Amino acid sequence: MSFIYWLDVIALGVCIIVAGALALGTIGVGPRRTVNRAFALFTILEAVWATSSLSLRLALWLERGNPLVLAELSTLAFSLMGPFLLIFAARYVARRTRWIDLASVLGLLVMAALSIPLFRHELVTAPRLLSNGSKTLEVSGSGLLLATLPALFFDWALLLFWRDLQKFRDSLFSTCIFVLLTGFV
C-alpha cells in the first residue's frame, strides 16, 4: 500500500487516541459543567468518526466486512460534530447561547432528516480504495449536503474562538482545540 494510505491510517489512529483521551480527561475533570459535557460530546463524536474512517480504510484494504456501513457511520458522525462544536464554543467563550443553541438544534434536526436515507444506502455508495491508497465513494446530492453542512457550524465555532482568542487563559485547552480542529480538517 502507498505512503498516503499509511499516513492516513496513522493520522486517524492519532486522532482516535487524542480525541478519546480528551473526552476521558474532560469527563474526569468535571462532568457537571455544561462546557465539559459539550466538549466531551464533540470529542466522542470525533473519536467515532476517526474510528469508523480508520475501520473503513482497513476494511477496504483487507476486503473484509461491510465498508458501506462504515462509510455511512463515518458520514453520520462527521455531520453531527459541527453543531456540537458550536455548542461547546459558545459555552467556552461565554457567549449568550440561546440563539446558538437554537441554531444547533435546528442543524441537528436538519442533519437527522437528511440522515434518514443514509442507512438505506442512498446517500453514500460504492466505497473503494484507489491504487494510490486514497479512498473514494459516490455521494448523492443529499449526501453531499449532509457532509458539507457541518462546515457552516465549524466556521461559526471558529469565528467565536477567533473573536475571543485573547480571553483564553488555559493555553493547553486552547492548544487541544486547535489540534483537534486541525486534525479534523
Coordinates of N, CA, C and O in Angstrom, one line a residue:
M1 N 0.8 -1.2 0.0 CA 0.0 0.0 0.0 C 0.9 1.2 0.0 O 2.0 1.2 0.5
S2 N 0.3 2.3 -0.5 CA 1.1 3.5 -0.7 C 1.4 4.3 0.6 O 0.7 4.1 1.6
F3 N 2.3 5.3 0.5 CA 2.6 6.1 1.6 C 1.4 6.9 2.1 O 1.2 7.1 3.3
I4 N 0.6 7.4 1.2 CA -0.6 8.2 1.5 C -1.6 7.4 2.4 O -2.1 7.9 3.4
Y5 N -1.7 6.1 2.0 CA -2.6 5.2 2.8 C -2.1 5.1 4.2 O -2.9 5.3 5.2
W6 N -0.9 4.8 4.4 CA -0.3 4.6 5.8 C -0.3 5.9 6.6 O -0.5 5.9 7.8
L7 N 0.0 7.0 5.9 CA -0.1 8.3 6.5 C -1.5 8.6 7.0 O -1.7 9.1 8.2
D8 N -2.5 8.3 6.2 CA -3.9 8.5 6.6 C -4.3 7.6 7.8 O -4.9 8.0 8.7
V9 N -3.8 6.3 7.8 CA -4.1 5.4 8.8 C -3.5 5.9 10.2 O -4.1 5.9 11.2
I10 N -2.2 6.4 10.1 CA -1.6 6.9 11.3 C -2.3 8.1 11.8 O -2.5 8.3 13.0
A11 N -2.6 9.0 10.9 CA -3.3 10.3 11.3 C -4.7 9.9 12.0 O -5.0 10.5 13.0
L12 N -5.4 9.0 11.5 CA -6.7 8.6 12.1 C -6.5 8.0 13.4 O -7.2 8.2 14.4
G13 N -5.4 7.1 13.5 CA -5.1 6.5 14.8 C -4.8 7.5 15.9 O -5.2 7.4 17.0
V14 N -3.9 8.5 15.5 CA -3.6 9.6 16.5 C -4.9 10.3 16.8 O -5.0 10.7 18.0
C15 N -5.7 10.6 15.9 CA -7.0 11.3 16.2 C -7.8 10.6 17.2 O -8.4 11.1 18.1
I16 N -7.9 9.2 17.0 CA -8.7 8.4 17.9 C -8.1 8.5 19.3 O -8.8 8.7 20.3
I17 N -6.8 8.4 19.5 CA -6.1 8.5 20.8 C -6.3 9.8 21.4 O -6.7 9.9 22.6
V18 N -6.1 10.9 20.7 CA -6.2 12.2 21.2 C -7.6 12.6 21.6 O -7.9 13.0 22.7
A19 N -8.6 12.3 20.7 CA -10.0 12.6 21.0 C -10.5 11.8 22.2 O -11.2 12.3 23.0
G20 N -10.1 10.5 22.2 CA -10.6 9.6 23.3 C -10.0 10.1 24.7 O -10.7 10.2 25.7
A21 N -8.7 10.5 24.6 CA -8.0 10.9 25.9 C -8.6 12.3 26.3 O -8.9 12.5 27.5
L22 N -8.9 13.1 25.4 CA -9.5 14.4 25.8 C -10.9 14.2 26.3 O -11.3 14.9 27.3
A23 N -11.7 13.3 25.7 CA -13.0 13.0 26.2 C -13.0 12.5 27.6 O -13.7 13.0 28.5
L24 N -12.1 11.5 27.9 CA -12.0 10.9 29.2 C -11.5 11.9 30.2 O -12.0 12.0 31.4
G25 N -10.5 12.7 29.8 CA -10.0 13.8 30.7 C -11.0 14.8 31.1 O -11.1 15.3 32.2
T26 N -11.8 15.2 30.1 CA -12.8 16.2 30.3 C -13.9 15.7 31.2 O -14.3 16.4 32.1
I27 N -14.3 14.5 31.0 CA -15.3 13.9 31.9 C -14.8 13.7 33.3 O -15.5 14.0 34.2
G28 N -13.5 13.4 33.4 CA -12.9 13.2 34.7 C -12.8 14.5 35.5 O -12.9 14.5 36.7
V29 N -12.6 15.6 34.8 CA -12.4 16.9 35.4 C -13.6 17.4 36.0 O -13.6 18.0 37.1
G30 N -14.7 17.3 35.4 CA -16.0 17.8 35.9 C -17.1 17.6 34.9 O -17.4 18.5 34.2
P31 N -17.8 16.5 35.0 CA -18.9 16.3 34.0 C -20.1 17.1 34.3 O -21.0 17.2 33.5
R32 N -20.2 17.8 35.5 CA -21.4 18.6 35.8 C -21.4 19.9 35.1 O -22.4 20.6 34.9
R33 N -20.2 20.4 34.6 CA -20.1 21.7 33.9 C -20.6 21.5 32.5 O -20.2 20.5 31.8
T34 N -21.4 22.4 32.0 CA -22.0 22.3 30.7 C -20.9 22.3 29.6 O -21.0 21.6 28.6
V35 N -19.9 23.2 29.8 CA -18.8 23.3 28.8 C -18.1 22.0 28.7 O -17.7 21.6 27.6
N36 N -17.9 21.3 29.8 CA -17.2 20.0 29.8 C -18.0 18.9 29.1 O -17.5 18.1 28.3
R37 N -19.3 18.9 29.3 CA -20.2 17.9 28.6 C -20.2 18.2 27.1 O -20.2 17.2 26.4
A38 N -20.3 19.4 26.8 CA -20.3 19.8 25.3 C -19.0 19.4 24.7 O -19.0 18.8 23.5
F39 N -17.9 19.6 25.3 CA -16.6 19.3 24.7 C -16.4 17.7 24.7 O -15.9 17.2 23.7
A40 N -16.9 17.0 25.7 CA -16.8 15.6 25.7 C -17.7 15.0 24.6 O -17.2 14.1 23.9
L41 N -18.9 15.5 24.4 CA -19.7 15.0 23.3 C -19.0 15.2 21.9 O -19.0 14.4 21.1
F42 N -18.4 16.4 21.7 CA -17.7 16.7 20.5 C -16.5 15.7 20.3 O -16.4 15.2 19.2
T43 N -15.7 15.5 21.3 CA -14.6 14.7 21.2 C -15.0 13.2 21.0 O -14.3 12.5 20.3
I44 N -16.1 12.8 21.6 CA -16.5 11.4 21.4 C -17.0 11.2 20.0 O -16.7 10.2 19.4
L45 N -17.7 12.2 19.5 CA -18.1 12.1 18.1 C -16.9 12.1 17.1 O -16.9 11.4 16.1
E46 N -15.9 12.9 17.5 CA -14.7 12.9 16.6 C -14.0 11.5 16.7 O -13.5 11.0 15.7
A47 N -14.0 10.9 17.9 CA -13.4 9.6 18.0 C -14.2 8.5 17.2 O -13.6 7.7 16.6
V48 N -15.5 8.7 17.2 CA -16.3 7.7 16.5 C -16.1 7.9 15.0 O -16.0 7.0 14.2
W49 N -16.0 9.2 14.5 CA -15.7 9.5 13.1 C -14.3 8.9 12.7 O -14.2 8.2 11.7
A50 N -13.3 9.1 13.5 CA -12.0 8.6 13.2 C -11.9 7.1 13.2 O -11.3 6.5 12.4
T51 N -12.6 6.5 14.2 CA -12.6 5.0 14.3 C -13.3 4.4 13.1 O -12.8 3.4 12.5
S52 N -14.5 5.0 12.7 CA -15.2 4.4 11.6 C -14.4 4.7 10.3 O -14.4 3.8 9.4
S53 N -13.8 5.8 10.2 CA -13.0 6.1 9.0 C -11.8 5.2 8.9 O -11.4 4.7 7.8
L54 N -11.1 4.9 10.0 CA -10.0 4.0 10.0 C -10.4 2.6 9.7 O -9.8 1.9 8.9
S55 N -11.6 2.2 10.3 CA -12.1 0.8 10.0 C -12.5 0.7 8.6 O -12.3 -0.4 8.0
L56 N -13.0 1.8 8.0 CA -13.3 1.8 6.6 C -12.1 1.5 5.7 O -12.1 0.7 4.8
R57 N -11.0 2.3 6.0 CA -9.8 2.1 5.3 C -9.3 0.7 5.4 O -8.9 0.1 4.4
L58 N -9.3 0.1 6.6 CA -8.8 -1.2 6.8 C -9.7 -2.3 6.1 O -9.2 -3.2 5.5
A59 N -11.0 -2.1 6.2 CA -12.0 -3.0 5.5 C -11.8 -3.0 4.0 O -11.9 -4.1 3.4
L60 N -11.6 -1.8 3.4 CA -11.3 -1.7 2.0 C -10.0 -2.4 1.6 O -9.9 -3.1 0.6
W61 N -9.0 -2.2 2.4 CA -7.7 -2.8 2.1 C -7.7 -4.3 2.3 O -7.2 -5.0 1.4
L62 N -8.3 -4.8 3.3 CA -8.4 -6.2 3.6 C -9.5 -6.9 2.8 O -9.6 -8.1 2.9
E63 N -10.4 -6.1 2.2 CA -11.5 -6.6 1.5 C -12.4 -7.5 2.4 O -12.8 -8.6 2.1
R64 N -12.6 -7.0 3.6 CA -13.4 -7.7 4.6 C -14.5 -6.8 5.2 O -14.3 -5.6 5.2
G65 N -15.5 -7.4 5.8 CA -16.5 -6.6 6.4 C -17.5 -5.9 5.5 O -17.5 -6.2 4.3
N66 N -18.2 -4.9 6.0 CA -19.1 -4.1 5.2 C -18.7 -2.6 5.1 O -19.0 -1.8 6.0
P67 N -17.9 -2.3 4.1 CA -17.4 -0.9 4.1 C -18.5 0.2 3.9 O -18.3 1.3 4.4
L68 N -19.6 -0.2 3.4 CA -20.7 0.8 3.2 C -21.2 1.2 4.5 O -21.5 2.4 4.7
V69 N -21.4 0.3 5.4 CA -22.0 0.7 6.7 C -20.9 1.6 7.5 O -21.3 2.6 8.1
L70 N -19.7 1.3 7.3 CA -18.6 2.1 8.0 C -18.6 3.5 7.3 O -18.4 4.5 8.1
A71 N -18.8 3.6 6.0 CA -18.8 4.9 5.4 C -20.0 5.7 5.8 O -19.9 6.9 6.1
E72 N -21.1 5.0 6.0 CA -22.3 5.7 6.5 C -22.2 6.2 7.9 O -22.6 7.3 8.3
L73 N -21.6 5.3 8.8 CA -21.4 5.7 10.2 C -20.4 6.9 10.3 O -20.6 7.8 11.0
S74 N -19.4 6.9 9.4 CA -18.4 8.0 9.4 C -19.1 9.3 9.0 O -18.8 10.3 9.6
T75 N -19.9 9.2 8.0 CA -20.6 10.4 7.5 C -21.6 10.9 8.6 O -21.6 12.1 8.8
L76 N -22.3 10.0 9.2 CA -23.2 10.5 10.3 C -22.4 11.2 11.4 O -22.8 12.2 11.9
A77 N -21.4 10.5 11.9 CA -20.6 11.1 13.0 C -20.0 12.5 12.6 O -20.0 13.4 13.3
F78 N -19.5 12.6 11.3 CA -19.0 13.8 10.8 C -20.0 14.9 10.8 O -19.8 16.0 11.2
S79 N -21.2 14.6 10.4 CA -22.3 15.6 10.3 C -22.7 16.1 11.6 O -23.1 17.3 11.7
L80 N -22.6 15.3 12.6 CA -23.1 15.7 14.0 C -22.0 16.5 14.7 O -22.3 17.2 15.7
M81 N -20.8 16.4 14.3 CA -19.7 17.1 15.0 C -19.8 18.6 15.0 O -19.5 19.3 15.9
G82 N -20.2 19.2 13.8 CA -20.3 20.6 13.7 C -21.2 21.3 14.7 O -20.8 22.2 15.4
P83 N -22.5 20.9 14.8 CA -23.3 21.5 15.8 C -22.8 21.4 17.3 O -22.9 22.3 18.1
F84 N -22.3 20.2 17.6 CA -21.7 20.0 19.0 C -20.5 20.9 19.2 O -20.3 21.4 20.3
L85 N -19.7 21.1 18.2 CA -18.6 22.0 18.4 C -19.1 23.4 18.6 O -18.5 24.2 19.4
L86 N -20.1 23.8 17.9 CA -20.7 25.2 18.1 C -21.2 25.3 19.5 O -21.0 26.4 20.1
I87 N -21.9 24.3 20.0 CA -22.5 24.4 21.3 C -21.3 24.5 22.3 O -21.4 25.4 23.3
F88 N -20.3 23.8 22.2 CA -19.1 23.9 23.1 C -18.5 25.3 23.0 O -18.1 25.9 24.0
A89 N -18.2 25.7 21.7 CA -17.6 27.0 21.5 C -18.3 28.2 22.2 O -17.7 29.0 22.8
A90 N -19.6 28.2 22.1 CA -20.4 29.2 22.7 C -20.3 29.2 24.2 O -20.2 30.3 24.8
R91 N -20.2 28.1 24.8 CA -20.1 28.0 26.2 C -18.7 28.3 26.7 O -18.5 28.9 27.7
Y92 N -17.7 27.9 25.9 CA -16.3 28.1 26.3 C -16.0 29.6 26.2 O -15.3 30.1 27.1
V93 N -16.5 30.3 25.3 CA -16.2 31.8 25.2 C -17.2 32.6 25.9 O -17.2 33.8 25.9
A94 N -18.1 31.9 26.6 CA -19.1 32.6 27.5 C -20.0 33.5 26.7 O -20.3 34.7 27.1
R95 N -20.5 33.1 25.6 CA -21.4 33.9 24.8 C -22.8 33.5 25.2 O -23.1 32.5 25.8
R96 N -23.8 34.4 24.9 CA -25.2 34.1 25.1 C -25.5 32.9 24.2 O -25.2 33.0 23.0
T97 N -26.1 31.9 24.7 CA -26.2 30.7 24.0 C -27.6 30.4 23.4 O -27.8 29.4 22.8
R98 N -28.5 31.2 23.7 CA -29.9 31.0 23.3 C -30.0 30.8 21.8 O -30.6 29.8 21.3
W99 N -29.6 31.7 21.0 CA -29.7 31.6 19.5 C -28.7 30.6 19.0 O -29.1 29.9 18.0
I100 N -27.6 30.4 19.6 CA -26.6 29.4 19.1 C -27.2 28.0 19.4 O -27.1 27.1 18.5
D101 N -27.8 27.8 20.6 CA -28.4 26.5 20.9 C -29.6 26.2 19.9 O -29.7 25.1 19.4
L102 N -30.4 27.2 19.6 CA -31.5 27.1 18.7 C -31.0 26.7 17.3 O -31.5 25.8 16.7
A103 N -29.9 27.4 16.9 CA -29.4 27.1 15.5 C -28.8 25.7 15.5 O -28.9 24.9 14.5
S104 N -28.1 25.3 16.6 CA -27.5 23.9 16.7 C -28.6 22.9 16.7 O -28.4 21.8 16.0
V105 N -29.7 23.1 17.5 CA -30.7 22.1 17.5 C -31.4 22.0 16.1 O -31.7 20.9 15.6
L106 N -31.6 23.1 15.5 CA -32.2 23.1 14.1 C -31.2 22.4 13.1 O -31.7 21.6 12.3
G107 N -29.9 22.7 13.3 CA -28.9 22.0 12.4 C -29.0 20.5 12.7 O -28.9 19.7 11.7
L108 N -29.1 20.1 13.9 CA -29.1 18.6 14.2 C -30.4 18.0 13.7 O -30.4 16.9 13.1
L109 N -31.5 18.7 13.7 CA -32.8 18.2 13.1 C -32.7 18.1 11.6 O -33.1 17.1 11.0
V110 N -32.1 19.1 11.0 CA -31.9 19.0 9.5 C -31.0 17.9 9.2 O -31.3 17.1 8.2
M111 N -29.9 17.7 9.9 CA -29.0 16.6 9.6 C -29.6 15.2 9.9 O -29.4 14.3 9.2
A112 N -30.5 15.2 10.9 CA -31.2 13.9 11.2 C -32.1 13.6 10.1 O -32.2 12.4 9.7
A113 N -32.8 14.6 9.6 CA -33.8 14.4 8.4 C -33.0 14.0 7.2 O -33.4 13.1 6.5
L114 N -31.8 14.6 7.0 CA -31.0 14.2 5.8 C -30.4 12.8 6.0 O -30.1 12.1 5.0
S115 N -30.3 12.4 7.2 CA -29.7 11.1 7.5 C -30.6 9.9 7.4 O -30.2 8.8 7.4
I116 N -31.9 10.2 7.3 CA -32.9 9.1 7.2 C -32.6 8.1 6.0 O -32.5 6.9 6.3
P117 N -32.3 8.6 4.8 CA -31.9 7.7 3.8 C -30.5 7.2 3.8 O -30.1 6.3 3.0
L118 N -29.7 7.6 4.8 CA -28.3 7.3 4.9 C -28.1 5.8 5.0 O -27.4 5.2 4.2
F119 N -28.8 5.1 5.9 CA -28.6 3.7 6.2 C -29.5 2.8 5.3 O -29.5 1.6 5.4
R120 N -30.1 3.5 4.3 CA -30.8 2.7 3.2 C -29.9 2.7 2.0 O -30.3 2.4 0.9
H121 N -28.6 3.1 2.2 CA -27.6 3.1 1.1 C -28.0 4.0 -0.1 O -27.7 3.7 -1.2
E122 N -28.6 5.2 0.3 CA -29.0 6.1 -0.8 C -28.1 7.4 -0.8 O -28.1 8.1 -1.8
L123 N -27.4 7.7 0.2 CA -26.6 8.9 0.2 C -25.1 8.7 -0.1 O -24.5 9.4 -0.8
V124 N -24.6 7.6 0.4 CA -23.2 7.2 0.2 C -23.2 5.8 -0.3 O -23.7 4.9 0.2
T125 N -22.5 5.6 -1.5 CA -22.4 4.3 -2.1 C -21.1 4.0 -2.7 O -20.3 4.9 -2.9
A126 N -20.8 2.8 -2.9 CA -19.6 2.3 -3.6 C -18.3 2.8 -3.0 O -17.5 3.3 -3.8
P127 N -18.0 2.6 -1.7 CA -16.7 2.9 -1.2 C -15.7 2.0 -1.8 O -15.9 0.8 -1.9
R128 N -14.5 2.5 -2.2 CA -13.4 1.7 -2.8 C -12.1 2.4 -2.5 O -12.0 3.6 -2.3
L129 N -11.1 1.6 -2.6 CA -9.7 2.0 -2.3 C -9.0 2.2 -3.7 O -9.0 1.2 -4.5
L130 N -8.5 3.3 -4.0 CA -7.8 3.5 -5.2 C -6.3 3.0 -5.1 O -5.8 2.7 -4.0
S131 N -5.7 2.8 -6.3 CA -4.4 2.2 -6.3 C -3.3 3.1 -5.6 O -2.3 2.6 -5.1
N132 N -3.6 4.4 -5.4 CA -2.6 5.3 -4.7 C -2.8 5.3 -3.2 O -2.2 6.0 -2.5
G133 N -3.8 4.5 -2.7 CA -4.1 4.4 -1.3 C -5.2 5.3 -0.8 O -5.5 5.2 0.4
S134 N -5.7 6.2 -1.6 CA -6.8 7.0 -1.1 C -8.1 6.3 -1.3 O -8.2 5.4 -2.2
K135 N -9.1 6.7 -0.5 CA -10.4 6.1 -0.7 C -11.3 7.0 -1.5 O -11.1 8.2 -1.5
T136 N -12.3 6.4 -2.1 CA -13.3 7.2 -2.9 C -14.7 6.5 -2.7 O -14.7 5.3 -2.4
L137 N -15.7 7.3 -2.8 CA -17.0 6.8 -2.7 C -17.9 7.7 -3.5 O -17.6 8.9 -3.8
E138 N -19.1 7.2 -3.9 CA -20.0 8.1 -4.6 C -21.0 8.7 -3.6 O -21.5 8.0 -2.7
V139 N -21.3 9.9 -3.8 CA -22.2 10.7 -2.8 C -23.3 11.3 -3.6 O -23.1 12.0 -4.6
S140 N -24.5 11.1 -3.1 CA -25.7 11.8 -3.7 C -25.7 13.3 -3.3 O -24.9 13.7 -2.5
G141 N -26.6 14.0 -3.9 CA -26.8 15.4 -3.6 C -27.1 15.7 -2.1 O -26.5 16.5 -1.5
S142 N -28.0 14.9 -1.6 CA -28.3 15.0 -0.2 C -27.1 14.5 0.7 O -26.9 15.1 1.8
G143 N -26.4 13.5 0.2 CA -25.2 13.1 1.0 C -24.2 14.2 1.0 O -23.5 14.4 2.0
L144 N -24.0 14.9 -0.1 CA -23.1 16.0 -0.2 C -23.5 17.1 0.8 O -22.6 17.7 1.5
L145 N -24.8 17.4 0.8 CA -25.3 18.4 1.8 C -25.0 18.0 3.2 O -24.6 18.8 4.1
L146 N -25.3 16.7 3.5 CA -25.0 16.2 4.8 C -23.6 16.2 5.2 O -23.2 16.4 6.4
A147 N -22.7 16.1 4.3 CA -21.2 16.2 4.5 C -20.7 17.6 4.6 O -19.7 17.9 5.3
T148 N -21.4 18.5 3.9 CA -20.8 19.9 3.9 C -21.5 20.8 4.9 O -21.0 21.9 5.3
L149 N -22.8 20.5 5.3 CA -23.5 21.4 6.2 C -22.7 21.6 7.5 O -22.7 22.7 8.0
P150 N -22.1 20.6 8.1 CA -21.3 20.8 9.3 C -20.2 21.9 9.2 O -19.8 22.5 10.1
A151 N -19.7 22.1 7.9 CA -18.7 23.2 7.7 C -19.2 24.6 8.2 O -18.5 25.4 8.7
L152 N -20.5 24.8 8.0 CA -21.1 26.1 8.5 C -21.0 26.2 10.0 O -20.6 27.3 10.5
F153 N -21.2 25.1 10.7 CA -21.1 25.2 12.1 C -19.7 25.3 12.6 O -19.4 25.9 13.6
F154 N -18.8 24.6 11.9 CA -17.4 24.7 12.2 C -16.9 26.1 12.0 O -16.1 26.6 12.8
D155 N -17.3 26.7 10.9 CA -16.9 28.1 10.7 C -17.4 29.0 11.7 O -16.7 29.9 12.2
W156 N -18.6 28.9 12.1 CA -19.2 29.7 13.2 C -18.5 29.5 14.5 O -18.2 30.5 15.2
A157 N -18.2 28.3 14.8 CA -17.4 28.0 16.1 C -16.0 28.6 16.0 O -15.5 29.2 17.0
L158 N -15.3 28.5 14.9 CA -14.0 29.1 14.7 C -14.1 30.6 14.8 O -13.2 31.2 15.4
L159 N -15.1 31.2 14.3 CA -15.3 32.6 14.4 C -15.4 33.0 15.9 O -14.9 34.0 16.3
L160 N -16.2 32.3 16.6 CA -16.4 32.5 18.1 C -15.0 32.4 18.8 O -14.6 33.3 19.6
F161 N -14.2 31.4 18.5 CA -12.9 31.2 19.1 C -12.0 32.4 18.7 O -11.3 32.9 19.5
W162 N -12.0 32.7 17.4 CA -11.1 33.7 16.9 C -11.4 35.1 17.5 O -10.5 35.8 17.9
R163 N -12.7 35.4 17.6 CA -13.1 36.7 18.2 C -12.7 36.9 19.7 O -12.4 38.0 20.1
D164 N -12.6 35.8 20.4 CA -12.3 35.8 21.8 C -11.0 35.2 22.2 O -10.7 34.7 23.3
L165 N -10.1 35.1 21.2 CA -8.8 34.4 21.4 C -8.0 35.0 22.5 O -7.4 34.3 23.3
Q166 N -8.0 36.3 22.7 CA -7.3 36.9 23.8 C -7.8 36.6 25.2 O -7.1 36.7 26.2
K167 N -9.1 36.2 25.3 CA -9.6 35.8 26.6 C -9.2 34.5 27.1 O -9.3 34.2 28.3
F168 N -8.7 33.6 26.2 CA -8.3 32.3 26.6 C -7.1 32.4 27.6 O -6.1 32.9 27.2
R169 N -7.3 31.8 28.7 CA -6.2 31.8 29.7 C -5.6 30.4 29.8 O -4.5 30.2 30.2
D170 N -6.3 29.4 29.4 CA -5.9 28.0 29.5 C -5.3 27.6 28.2 O -5.9 27.1 27.3
S171 N -4.0 27.8 28.0 CA -3.3 27.6 26.7 C -3.3 26.1 26.3 O -3.4 25.8 25.2
L172 N -3.3 25.2 27.3 CA -3.3 23.8 27.0 C -4.6 23.4 26.4 O -4.7 22.7 25.4
F173 N -5.7 23.9 26.9 CA -7.0 23.6 26.4 C -7.2 24.2 25.0 O -7.7 23.6 24.1
S174 N -6.7 25.4 24.8 CA -6.8 26.1 23.5 C -5.9 25.3 22.5 O -6.3 25.1 21.3
T175 N -4.8 24.8 22.9 CA -3.9 24.0 22.0 C -4.6 22.7 21.6 O -4.6 22.3 20.5
C176 N -5.3 22.1 22.6 CA -6.1 20.8 22.3 C -7.2 21.1 21.3 O -7.3 20.3 20.3
I177 N -7.9 22.2 21.4 CA -8.9 22.6 20.5 C -8.3 22.8 19.1 O -8.8 22.3 18.1
F178 N -7.2 23.5 19.0 CA -6.5 23.8 17.8 C -6.1 22.5 17.1 O -6.3 22.2 15.9
V179 N -5.5 21.5 17.9 CA -5.0 20.3 17.4 C -6.2 19.5 16.8 O -6.2 18.9 15.7
L180 N -7.3 19.4 17.6 CA -8.5 18.7 17.1 C -9.1 19.3 15.8 O -9.4 18.5 14.9
L181 N -9.2 20.6 15.8 CA -9.7 21.2 14.6 C -8.8 21.0 13.4 O -9.2 20.7 12.3
T182 N -7.5 21.1 13.6 CA -6.5 21.0 12.5 C -6.6 19.5 12.0 O -6.6 19.3 10.8
G183 N -6.6 18.6 13.0 CA -6.6 17.2 12.6 C -7.9 16.8 11.9 O -7.9 16.1 10.9
F184 N -9.0 17.4 12.3 CA -10.3 17.2 11.7 C -10.3 17.7 10.2 O -10.7 17.0 9.3
V185 N -9.8 18.9 10.0 CA -9.8 19.5 8.7 C -8.8 18.7 7.8 O -9.1 18.4 6.7

